[in-house]
Amino acid sequence: MAFMEKPPVGKVLLDDTVALTAVIEASQSLQSHTEYIIRVQRGVSSESSWQVIRRYSDFDMLNNSLQVSQRKLQFSPKKLIGNMDREFIAERQKGLQNYLNIITSHHMLSTCEQVKKFLDPNNYSVNYTEIALQQVSMFFRSEPNWEVVEPLKDIGWRIRKRYFLIKNKDQPKERQVLSWADLGPDKYLSDKDLQSLIKLLPSWSHPYIYPVTFATTSESSALVIRMYNEKGTLKDYIAKAKPKDPFLKKYCNPKKIQGLELQQIRTFGKQILEVLKFCHEKGFPYGHLHSSNVMLDGDTCRLLDLENSLLGLPSYYRPYFTQFRKINTVESIDVYCFGHLLYEMTYGRPPDSVPVDSFLPTPSVSIVLISEYIACSAFCAGVHTISVTLQLPPSLSFMMPKLQHLQFKKIPTKLKEVLKTAKECMEKRLNEEQKMIHQHRRLTRAQSHHGSEEEKKKRKILARKKSRQIASENGEDYSSKCSNSNNNSGSGASSPLTSPSSPTPPHTAGNSAGTLPVSTPPPAAPPPPPLLDVPIKPIPLSANGAGRGALLSSIQNFKKGSLKKSEIDDRSTPVVS
């Protein structure tokens, strides 16, 4: 496609769902306080790493801002006396490290703006509410009938998305919600195609899609207006929360954890599967299913934020399904997210780990069977399609939706092709990220195994055995050489290669050309002469060096063959002057 030749501008390349990990590398004490040097890592790429320096007061401010989550976090208390002692600083560093481990491993806390700003101030120093107000004000210049009632602070989990309660001057009693968001890293549509697809959303009329009043885009952001629902989302209903409350306050640690009734799970599950199948049949990618994106209207579920995939926004559950390489298509993501949603509707909270190791008892065996069917059959076998999910076992056939004919403005063929290409680009980026995570996991396992105590002991034992073997071989070689040397010296016979009286034949022997034949290896260099088994008497040296000169002269004459072995004893005692 032509639009893929030049990458679109204006989108945010940073994926906010990629996990941050933090390790306190060191601490340094200044005159009145201590600073902690933190190494922060984004994802698994070694290139995406940096340092931040934080004081204890910075940790304290972060902890206070996270109290809205109503979670009991293990945080080191303040100490006024003795807070500069080395032992205390080391103990406090351990406590702060444990605190960082807790908040970075928690799904909701790790994605909130407070934690991102604490660990990555360079990328999260902007006031997104002010930017959103500026963009909305520019929009209202061309649409003067709209008016902002109040900003809805922190009702969503996205950092780069803001909500405002607005009203139309022609209908002042009706409250509507305006959502503003930056274009994300998975935005692969041209500005023109994106605007055409966004304008189709208000024309879609589906009983299980929450209607859009107005939608438009700019070069860097998008704006969507919907009716305000006083009852809130499915997650609000499960958590017994108010729609306007902050995201962390509502969902991070709900006081009442209770699943839905069996009939509600049947009804909502059927409706959600039907709308997912509808989207995939029309070639419209979704991939953003979770309980906060499902609006409740009595006994009817309606899907929210269909525009997210067009805007290139990363999915809420992306940190989860990037761990599984078989979940590599948008459709398989929807099946995976449906499993999450079904579990949450059943137990009142999302699963602690995926895949689910064990299921708690529920009022209905059928719900457990469905969860096991999706979690085990679809996930493990790699069969992730809405059609397969709808082909449930006979005992679970109550989930089968009866699709109805719907009236909506069709997507033009050209835009369908554009959507298909953009969807393939999303899946390609996902596959590359999954591959990188898989390789990093294998390397980590190998390093962990190599560094384990058991493996270290094995390597030490092998090293000792090899050292003993080498020492034994060297001892045998040395004994063999000494034996051969003694035999040769006692008999007076020498090997032709080591005897000084047997000169080495010239290289040109047997070869008129003066070079060795190809098949004849070059002669080996003669080894040093064998040790002599001759007792040597102590030689006192004279002051003028006469004794040393006589000894050297004897050795040289012996090497030349002009001195016999018996004569060495006669000349071994020089004249002392």
Coordinates of C-alpha atoms in Angstrom, one line a residue:
M1 CA 0.0 0.0 0.0
A2 CA 1.2 3.5 -0.8
F3 CA 0.5 4.8 2.7
M4 CA 3.0 2.3 4.2
E5 CA 5.9 3.7 2.2
K6 CA 6.1 6.8 4.4
P7 CA 5.4 6.3 8.1
P8 CA 2.6 8.4 9.5
V9 CA 3.7 11.4 11.7
G10 CA 2.2 12.6 14.9
K11 CA 1.9 9.3 16.7
V12 CA 3.5 8.4 20.0
L13 CA 6.1 5.7 19.4
L14 CA 6.5 4.9 23.1
D15 CA 4.3 2.0 24.3
D16 CA 3.1 2.8 27.8
T17 CA 2.1 -0.8 28.5
V18 CA 5.7 -2.1 28.4
A19 CA 6.7 -2.9 31.9
L20 CA 9.4 -1.0 33.8
T21 CA 11.7 -2.7 36.3
A22 CA 13.8 -0.9 38.8
V23 CA 16.9 -1.9 40.8
I24 CA 18.6 0.3 43.4
E25 CA 22.3 0.0 42.4
A26 CA 23.9 2.2 45.1
S27 CA 23.3 4.9 47.7
Q28 CA 25.3 8.0 48.4
S29 CA 25.2 10.1 51.6
L30 CA 25.4 13.9 51.3
Q31 CA 25.5 16.4 54.1
S32 CA 21.9 16.1 55.2
H33 CA 20.3 13.3 53.2
T34 CA 20.9 10.1 51.3
E35 CA 20.3 9.6 47.5
Y36 CA 19.5 6.3 46.0
I37 CA 20.7 5.6 42.4
I38 CA 18.1 3.5 40.6
R39 CA 18.7 1.6 37.4
V40 CA 15.4 1.5 35.4
Q41 CA 14.8 -0.9 32.5
R42 CA 11.9 -0.7 30.0
G43 CA 11.0 -4.2 28.7
V44 CA 13.9 -6.6 27.8
S45 CA 16.0 -4.5 25.5
S46 CA 19.4 -3.7 27.0
E47 CA 19.4 -0.4 25.1
S48 CA 16.3 0.9 26.9
S49 CA 17.9 1.5 30.3
W50 CA 18.7 4.6 32.4
Q51 CA 19.4 5.9 35.9
V52 CA 17.3 8.1 38.1
I53 CA 18.4 9.5 41.5
R54 CA 15.7 9.6 44.2
R55 CA 15.7 10.6 47.9
Y56 CA 13.7 9.0 50.6
S57 CA 11.3 12.0 50.5
D58 CA 10.6 11.3 46.8
F59 CA 9.7 7.7 47.7
D60 CA 7.4 9.1 50.5
M61 CA 5.6 11.4 48.1
L62 CA 5.0 8.5 45.7
N63 CA 3.7 6.3 48.4
N64 CA 1.3 9.0 49.6
S65 CA 0.0 9.5 46.0
L66 CA -0.7 5.7 45.8
Q67 CA -2.7 5.6 49.0
V68 CA -5.8 6.2 46.8
S69 CA -5.5 2.6 45.7
Q70 CA -6.3 1.5 49.3
R71 CA -3.7 -1.2 49.1
K72 CA -1.3 -1.8 52.0
L73 CA 2.1 -1.3 50.5
Q74 CA 5.2 -2.3 52.5
F75 CA 7.0 1.0 52.8
S76 CA 9.9 1.8 55.2
P77 CA 8.8 4.4 57.8
K78 CA 10.5 7.6 58.5
K79 CA 13.4 7.8 61.1
L80 CA 14.6 11.2 62.5
I81 CA 17.5 9.9 64.6
G82 CA 20.3 7.7 63.2
N83 CA 19.1 7.9 59.6
M84 CA 22.6 8.5 58.3
D85 CA 24.1 5.3 59.8
R86 CA 25.5 2.9 57.3
E87 CA 23.7 -0.1 58.6
F88 CA 20.4 1.8 58.7
I89 CA 20.9 3.1 55.1
A90 CA 21.6 -0.5 53.9
E91 CA 18.5 -1.8 55.6
R92 CA 16.4 1.0 54.2
Q93 CA 17.7 0.4 50.7
K94 CA 16.5 -3.3 51.0
G95 CA 13.1 -2.0 52.1
L96 CA 12.8 0.5 49.3
Q97 CA 13.9 -2.2 46.8
N98 CA 11.1 -4.4 48.0
Y99 CA 8.7 -1.5 47.7
L100 CA 9.7 -1.0 44.0
N101 CA 9.3 -4.7 43.3
I102 CA 5.7 -4.6 44.6
I103 CA 4.5 -1.6 42.6
T104 CA 6.3 -2.6 39.3
S105 CA 4.9 -6.1 39.4
H106 CA 1.3 -4.9 40.0
H107 CA -0.6 -4.5 36.8
M108 CA -2.6 -1.4 37.8
L109 CA 0.0 0.3 39.9
S110 CA 2.8 -0.2 37.3
T111 CA 0.7 1.6 34.6
C112 CA -0.4 4.6 36.6
E113 CA 1.0 8.0 35.9
Q114 CA 2.5 8.5 39.4
V115 CA 4.8 5.5 39.0
K116 CA 5.7 6.3 35.4
K117 CA 6.8 9.8 36.4
F118 CA 8.8 8.6 39.3
L119 CA 10.8 6.0 37.2
D120 CA 10.8 7.8 33.8
P121 CA 10.6 11.6 34.3
N122 CA 12.0 12.3 30.8
N123 CA 9.0 10.7 29.0
Y124 CA 6.3 11.5 31.5
S125 CA 6.9 15.1 32.5
V126 CA 4.1 16.6 30.5
N127 CA 0.7 17.7 31.9
Y128 CA -1.6 15.7 29.8
T129 CA -4.8 17.3 31.1
E130 CA -3.6 20.8 30.0
I131 CA -2.7 19.4 26.5
A132 CA -6.1 17.8 26.3
L133 CA -7.9 21.0 27.3
Q134 CA -6.0 22.9 24.6
Q135 CA -6.9 20.4 21.9
V136 CA -10.6 20.3 23.0
S137 CA -10.7 24.1 23.1
M138 CA -9.5 24.2 19.5
F139 CA -12.2 21.7 18.5
F140 CA -14.9 23.8 20.2
R141 CA -13.9 26.8 18.1
S142 CA -15.3 25.1 15.1
E143 CA -18.2 23.5 17.1
P144 CA -19.5 26.2 19.4
N145 CA -22.5 24.3 20.5
W146 CA -20.5 22.1 22.8
E147 CA -19.4 23.2 26.3
V148 CA -17.2 21.6 28.9
V149 CA -19.0 20.9 32.2
E150 CA -16.1 19.4 34.2
P151 CA -13.0 17.3 33.6
L152 CA -13.3 13.6 34.8
K153 CA -10.0 13.1 36.5
D154 CA -8.3 9.7 36.4
I155 CA -11.3 7.7 35.5
G156 CA -9.3 5.6 33.0
W157 CA -6.0 3.8 33.1
R158 CA -4.4 5.4 30.1
I159 CA -1.9 8.2 30.8
R160 CA -2.3 9.8 27.4
K161 CA -6.1 9.8 27.4
R162 CA -8.4 12.3 29.2
Y163 CA -12.1 12.5 29.7
F164 CA -14.4 15.5 30.0
L165 CA -18.1 15.7 30.9
I166 CA -19.7 18.0 28.3
K167 CA -23.1 19.1 27.1
N168 CA -24.7 20.4 24.0
K169 CA -26.2 23.9 24.3
D170 CA -29.2 22.7 22.2
Q171 CA -29.8 19.9 24.7
P172 CA -28.5 21.2 28.0
K173 CA -30.0 18.4 30.2
E174 CA -28.1 15.7 28.4
R175 CA -24.7 14.8 29.7
Q176 CA -22.1 13.4 27.3
V177 CA -18.5 12.2 27.7
L178 CA -15.7 13.5 25.5
S179 CA -12.5 11.3 25.3
W180 CA -9.3 12.7 24.0
A181 CA -6.3 10.5 23.2
D182 CA -2.9 10.7 21.5
L183 CA -2.3 8.5 18.5
G184 CA -0.4 5.4 19.6
P185 CA 2.5 3.2 18.4
D186 CA 0.2 0.8 16.4
K187 CA -1.3 3.6 14.3
Y188 CA -0.5 2.5 10.7
L189 CA -3.2 4.3 8.9
S190 CA -2.7 7.5 6.9
D191 CA -4.4 10.6 8.3
K192 CA -6.9 10.5 5.5
D193 CA -7.9 6.9 5.9
L194 CA -8.1 7.2 9.6
Q195 CA -10.4 10.2 9.4
S196 CA -12.7 8.3 6.9
L197 CA -12.9 5.2 9.2
I198 CA -13.5 7.3 12.4
K199 CA -16.4 9.1 10.7
L200 CA -18.1 5.8 10.1
L201 CA -18.4 5.0 13.8
P202 CA -21.5 7.2 14.5
S203 CA -23.3 5.4 11.6
W204 CA -22.9 1.9 13.2
S205 CA -26.1 0.8 14.8
H206 CA -25.6 -2.5 16.7
P207 CA -27.5 -3.6 19.9
Y208 CA -24.2 -4.5 21.6
I209 CA -22.1 -1.6 20.5
Y210 CA -22.3 1.6 22.6
P211 CA -23.2 4.4 20.1
V212 CA -20.9 7.2 19.2
T213 CA -22.3 10.7 18.9
F214 CA -19.3 12.4 17.2
A215 CA -15.7 11.4 16.3
T216 CA -12.9 13.2 14.6
T217 CA -9.0 13.1 14.4
S218 CA -6.1 15.5 13.9
E219 CA -2.5 14.8 13.0
S220 CA -1.6 13.7 16.5
S221 CA -4.8 13.0 18.5
A222 CA -8.4 11.9 18.3
L223 CA -11.7 13.1 19.9
V224 CA -14.8 10.9 20.4
I225 CA -18.1 11.9 22.1
R226 CA -20.6 9.4 23.6
M227 CA -23.6 9.6 26.0
Y228 CA -22.8 9.6 29.7
N229 CA -24.0 6.5 31.5
E230 CA -24.8 7.0 35.2
K231 CA -24.5 3.3 35.9
G232 CA -21.0 3.0 34.5
T233 CA -19.2 0.0 33.0
L234 CA -19.4 -3.7 33.7
K235 CA -16.3 -3.3 35.9
D236 CA -18.1 -0.6 37.9
Y237 CA -21.0 -3.0 38.4
I238 CA -18.8 -5.8 39.6
A239 CA -16.7 -3.6 41.9
K240 CA -19.8 -1.7 43.2
A241 CA -18.0 1.5 42.2
K242 CA -19.1 5.0 41.1
P243 CA -18.2 5.9 37.4
K244 CA -16.6 9.2 38.3
D245 CA -14.2 7.8 40.9
P246 CA -10.5 7.5 40.1
F247 CA -9.4 4.3 38.4
L248 CA -7.0 3.1 41.2
K249 CA -9.6 3.9 43.9
K250 CA -12.3 1.9 42.2
Y251 CA -10.5 -1.2 41.0
C252 CA -7.1 -1.6 42.7
N253 CA -8.5 -3.1 45.9
P254 CA -12.3 -3.3 45.9
K255 CA -13.9 -4.0 49.3
K256 CA -16.6 -6.3 48.0
I257 CA -15.5 -9.1 45.7
Q258 CA -18.4 -11.0 44.3
G259 CA -19.1 -12.5 40.9
L260 CA -22.2 -12.2 38.8
E261 CA -25.2 -14.5 38.8
L262 CA -25.2 -17.4 36.5
Q263 CA -27.9 -16.0 34.3
Q264 CA -26.0 -12.7 34.0
I265 CA -22.8 -14.5 32.9
R266 CA -24.8 -16.4 30.3
T267 CA -26.4 -13.3 28.9
F268 CA -23.4 -11.0 28.9
G269 CA -21.1 -13.7 27.6
K270 CA -23.4 -14.4 24.6
Q271 CA -23.7 -10.7 23.8
I272 CA -20.0 -10.0 23.9
L273 CA -19.2 -13.0 21.7
E274 CA -21.8 -11.9 19.2
V275 CA -20.4 -8.4 18.8
L276 CA -16.8 -9.7 18.6
K277 CA -17.9 -12.0 15.8
F278 CA -19.6 -9.1 14.1
C279 CA -16.5 -7.0 14.2
H280 CA -14.2 -9.7 12.8
E281 CA -16.7 -10.6 10.0
K282 CA -16.6 -6.9 8.9
G283 CA -12.8 -6.9 9.0
F284 CA -12.7 -4.5 11.8
P285 CA -9.9 -5.3 14.4
Y286 CA -10.6 -4.7 18.1
G287 CA -8.2 -6.3 20.6
H288 CA -9.3 -4.1 23.5
L289 CA -11.8 -6.3 25.4
H290 CA -11.9 -5.9 29.2
S291 CA -14.6 -5.2 31.7
S292 CA -14.0 -1.4 31.7
N293 CA -14.7 -1.3 28.0
V294 CA -18.1 -2.9 28.4
M295 CA -21.0 -0.5 29.1
L296 CA -24.1 -1.8 31.0
D297 CA -27.6 -0.8 30.0
G298 CA -29.9 -2.9 32.1
D299 CA -29.4 -6.5 31.0
T300 CA -27.5 -5.5 27.8
C301 CA -23.8 -5.3 27.3
R302 CA -22.4 -2.8 24.8
L303 CA -18.8 -2.7 23.7
L304 CA -16.8 0.6 24.1
D305 CA -13.8 2.1 22.4
L306 CA -13.9 0.5 19.0
E307 CA -11.7 3.3 17.8
N308 CA -8.8 2.2 19.9
S309 CA -7.4 -0.2 17.3
L310 CA -7.7 2.5 14.6
L311 CA -5.8 5.0 16.8
G312 CA -3.0 2.5 17.4
L313 CA -3.5 2.4 21.2
P314 CA -1.9 -0.6 23.0
S315 CA -4.2 -3.1 24.7
Y316 CA -4.8 -3.1 28.5
Y317 CA -3.8 -6.8 28.6
R318 CA -0.8 -6.5 26.3
P319 CA 1.7 -7.2 29.1
Y320 CA 0.0 -10.6 29.5
F321 CA -0.4 -11.9 26.0
T322 CA 3.0 -10.8 24.9
Q323 CA 4.3 -13.6 27.1
F324 CA 2.5 -16.2 24.8
R325 CA 3.8 -16.5 21.2
K326 CA 0.8 -18.5 20.1
I327 CA -1.5 -15.4 20.7
N328 CA -0.2 -13.6 17.6
T329 CA -3.4 -12.3 15.9
V330 CA -6.0 -9.7 16.8
E331 CA -8.7 -12.3 16.8
S332 CA -6.7 -14.6 19.2
I333 CA -6.2 -11.5 21.5
D334 CA -10.0 -11.1 21.7
V335 CA -10.4 -14.8 22.6
Y336 CA -7.7 -14.4 25.3
C337 CA -9.3 -11.2 26.7
F338 CA -12.7 -12.9 26.7
G339 CA -11.3 -15.6 28.9
H340 CA -10.1 -12.9 31.3
L341 CA -13.5 -11.3 31.3
L342 CA -15.3 -14.5 31.9
Y343 CA -13.1 -15.3 34.9
E344 CA -13.8 -11.8 36.3
M345 CA -17.5 -12.1 35.8
T346 CA -17.4 -15.4 37.7
Y347 CA -15.1 -14.6 40.6
G348 CA -15.5 -10.8 40.8
R349 CA -11.8 -10.1 40.1
P350 CA -9.3 -10.8 37.3
P351 CA -7.1 -13.9 37.5
D352 CA -3.9 -13.6 39.5
S353 CA -1.8 -15.5 36.9
V354 CA -2.3 -16.7 33.4
P355 CA -2.8 -19.6 32.6
V356 CA -4.9 -20.2 35.6
D357 CA -3.5 -23.0 37.7
S358 CA -6.6 -23.8 39.7
F359 CA -10.2 -22.7 39.7
L360 CA -12.1 -21.8 42.9
P361 CA -15.5 -23.4 43.5
T362 CA -18.4 -21.6 41.9
P363 CA -22.2 -22.0 41.9
S364 CA -22.1 -23.5 38.4
V365 CA -19.9 -26.2 37.1
S366 CA -20.6 -25.0 33.6
I367 CA -18.8 -21.7 34.1
V368 CA -15.7 -23.5 35.3
L369 CA -15.9 -25.8 32.3
I370 CA -16.1 -22.8 30.0
S371 CA -13.1 -21.1 31.6
E372 CA -11.1 -24.3 31.4
Y373 CA -12.1 -24.8 27.8
I374 CA -10.9 -21.3 26.8
A375 CA -7.8 -21.3 29.1
C376 CA -6.6 -24.8 28.3
S377 CA -7.9 -25.7 24.8
A378 CA -7.7 -22.4 23.1
F379 CA -4.6 -21.0 24.8
C380 CA -2.4 -24.1 24.9
A381 CA -3.4 -25.5 21.5
G382 CA -2.9 -22.1 19.8
V383 CA -6.4 -22.1 18.3
H384 CA -7.5 -18.6 19.0
T385 CA -10.5 -17.6 16.9
I386 CA -13.9 -16.3 17.7
S387 CA -15.5 -19.1 15.6
V388 CA -13.7 -21.8 17.6
T389 CA -14.7 -20.1 20.8
L390 CA -18.3 -20.2 19.7
Q391 CA -18.1 -24.0 19.0
L392 CA -18.4 -24.8 22.6
P393 CA -19.1 -28.4 23.9
P394 CA -22.8 -29.4 23.9
S395 CA -23.1 -28.9 27.6
L396 CA -22.0 -25.3 27.1
S397 CA -24.2 -24.5 24.1
F398 CA -26.1 -21.8 26.0
M399 CA -23.2 -19.4 25.0
M400 CA -24.0 -19.8 21.3
P401 CA -25.3 -16.4 20.0
K402 CA -28.0 -16.1 17.4
L403 CA -26.7 -13.5 15.0
Q404 CA -29.2 -11.0 13.6
H405 CA -29.1 -8.9 10.5
L406 CA -28.0 -5.4 11.2
Q407 CA -28.3 -2.1 9.4
F408 CA -25.1 -0.1 9.3
K409 CA -23.0 1.9 6.8
K410 CA -20.7 -0.6 5.1
I411 CA -17.0 -0.1 5.0
P412 CA -15.8 0.6 1.5
T413 CA -13.6 -2.1 -0.1
K414 CA -10.6 0.2 -0.3
L415 CA -10.8 0.9 3.4
K416 CA -11.2 -2.8 4.1
E417 CA -7.9 -3.4 2.4
V418 CA -6.3 -0.6 4.4
L419 CA -7.6 -2.1 7.6
K420 CA -6.2 -5.5 6.7
T421 CA -2.8 -4.1 6.0
A422 CA -2.8 -2.1 9.3
K423 CA -3.9 -5.2 11.2
E424 CA -1.0 -7.1 9.7
C425 CA 1.4 -4.4 10.9
M426 CA 0.0 -4.5 14.4
E427 CA 0.5 -8.3 14.5
K428 CA 4.0 -8.0 13.1
R429 CA 5.0 -5.6 15.9
L430 CA 3.4 -8.0 18.4
N431 CA 5.3 -11.0 17.0
E432 CA 8.6 -9.1 17.1
E433 CA 8.1 -8.1 20.7
Q434 CA 7.1 -11.7 21.7
K435 CA 10.2 -13.1 20.0
M436 CA 12.4 -10.7 21.9
I437 CA 10.8 -11.6 25.2
H438 CA 11.1 -15.3 24.4
Q439 CA 14.8 -15.0 23.6
H440 CA 15.4 -12.9 26.8
R441 CA 13.5 -15.5 28.8
R442 CA 15.7 -18.3 27.4
L443 CA 18.9 -16.4 28.1
T444 CA 17.7 -15.6 31.7
R445 CA 17.0 -19.3 32.4
A446 CA 20.4 -20.3 31.0
Q447 CA 22.1 -17.6 33.2
S448 CA 20.1 -18.6 36.2
H449 CA 21.0 -22.3 35.7
H450 CA 24.7 -21.5 35.1
G451 CA 24.8 -19.4 38.3
S452 CA 22.9 -21.8 40.5
E453 CA 24.7 -23.3 43.5
E454 CA 24.1 -26.9 42.2
E455 CA 25.6 -26.0 38.8
K456 CA 28.6 -24.3 40.5
K457 CA 29.3 -27.5 42.5
K458 CA 29.1 -29.6 39.4
R459 CA 31.6 -27.3 37.6
K460 CA 34.0 -27.4 40.6
I461 CA 33.9 -31.3 40.7
L462 CA 34.5 -31.5 36.9
A463 CA 37.4 -29.0 37.2
R464 CA 39.0 -31.1 40.0
K465 CA 38.7 -34.3 38.0
K466 CA 40.2 -32.7 34.9
S467 CA 43.0 -31.2 37.0
R468 CA 43.8 -34.6 38.5
Q469 CA 43.7 -36.3 35.1
I470 CA 46.1 -33.8 33.6
A471 CA 48.4 -34.1 36.6
S472 CA 48.4 -37.9 36.3
E473 CA 49.1 -37.8 32.6
N474 CA 52.0 -35.3 33.1
G475 CA 53.4 -37.5 35.9
E476 CA 53.4 -40.6 33.6
D477 CA 55.0 -38.7 30.8
Y478 CA 57.7 -37.4 33.1
S479 CA 58.4 -40.9 34.5
S480 CA 58.6 -42.3 31.0
K481 CA 61.1 -39.7 29.9
C482 CA 63.3 -40.2 33.0
S483 CA 63.3 -44.0 32.4
N484 CA 64.3 -43.6 28.8
S485 CA 67.0 -41.2 29.7
N486 CA 68.5 -43.5 32.4
N487 CA 68.5 -46.4 30.0
N488 CA 70.2 -44.6 27.3
S489 CA 72.9 -43.1 29.6
G490 CA 73.7 -46.5 31.2
S491 CA 74.1 -48.4 28.0
G492 CA 76.2 -45.7 26.3
A493 CA 74.0 -45.9 23.2
S494 CA 72.1 -43.0 21.9
S495 CA 69.2 -42.5 19.6
P496 CA 70.2 -41.4 16.1
L497 CA 68.0 -38.2 16.5
T498 CA 69.6 -37.2 19.8
S499 CA 73.2 -38.3 19.4
P500 CA 75.7 -35.4 18.7
S501 CA 77.9 -37.8 16.7
S502 CA 75.1 -38.6 14.3
P503 CA 74.5 -35.4 12.3
T504 CA 71.1 -34.8 10.7
P505 CA 71.0 -35.7 7.1
P506 CA 70.8 -32.7 4.7
H507 CA 67.4 -31.6 3.5
T508 CA 68.4 -32.1 -0.1
A509 CA 69.2 -35.8 0.3
G510 CA 67.3 -38.0 -2.2
N511 CA 66.0 -34.9 -4.0
S512 CA 67.9 -33.5 -6.9
A513 CA 65.8 -30.4 -7.0
G514 CA 66.9 -29.4 -3.5
T515 CA 63.4 -29.5 -2.0
L516 CA 61.5 -32.0 0.0
P517 CA 58.9 -34.2 -1.8
V518 CA 55.3 -33.4 -1.0
S519 CA 54.8 -36.7 0.8
T520 CA 58.0 -36.3 3.0
P521 CA 57.3 -34.3 6.2
P522 CA 60.0 -31.7 7.2
P523 CA 62.6 -33.0 9.6
A524 CA 62.0 -32.4 13.3
A525 CA 64.3 -30.1 15.2
P526 CA 66.8 -32.0 17.2
P527 CA 65.9 -32.2 20.9
P528 CA 68.4 -31.1 23.6
P529 CA 71.1 -33.6 24.5
P530 CA 70.2 -36.1 27.3
L531 CA 71.1 -35.6 30.9
L532 CA 74.5 -37.1 31.8
D533 CA 74.5 -39.5 34.7
V534 CA 78.0 -38.3 35.8
P535 CA 78.8 -37.2 39.4
I536 CA 80.0 -33.6 39.4
K537 CA 82.4 -32.6 42.2
P538 CA 82.0 -29.2 43.8
I539 CA 84.2 -26.7 42.0
P540 CA 85.8 -23.9 44.1
L541 CA 86.2 -20.8 42.0
S542 CA 89.4 -18.8 42.2
A543 CA 89.4 -15.1 42.6
N544 CA 90.6 -14.5 39.0
G545 CA 88.0 -16.9 37.6
A546 CA 90.4 -19.7 36.6
G547 CA 88.2 -22.4 37.9
R548 CA 85.2 -21.2 35.9
G549 CA 87.2 -20.9 32.7
A550 CA 88.6 -24.5 33.1
L551 CA 85.1 -25.9 33.6
L552 CA 83.6 -24.1 30.6
S553 CA 86.5 -25.3 28.4
S554 CA 85.9 -28.9 29.5
I555 CA 82.2 -28.8 28.7
Q556 CA 82.8 -27.3 25.2
N557 CA 85.5 -29.9 24.4
F558 CA 83.1 -32.6 25.5
K559 CA 80.3 -31.3 23.2
K560 CA 82.8 -31.2 20.3
G561 CA 83.8 -34.8 21.0
S562 CA 87.5 -34.1 21.7
L563 CA 87.2 -34.9 25.4
K564 CA 86.4 -38.2 26.8
K565 CA 84.0 -38.8 29.7
S566 CA 86.8 -40.1 32.0
E567 CA 88.8 -36.9 31.5
I568 CA 86.1 -34.7 33.1
D569 CA 87.0 -35.9 36.6
D570 CA 90.6 -35.1 36.1
R571 CA 89.9 -31.5 35.1
S572 CA 87.1 -30.9 37.6
T573 CA 89.5 -29.5 40.2
P574 CA 91.2 -26.4 39.0
V575 CA 94.4 -24.9 40.4
V576 CA 93.6 -22.5 43.2
S577 CA 95.7 -19.4 43.0

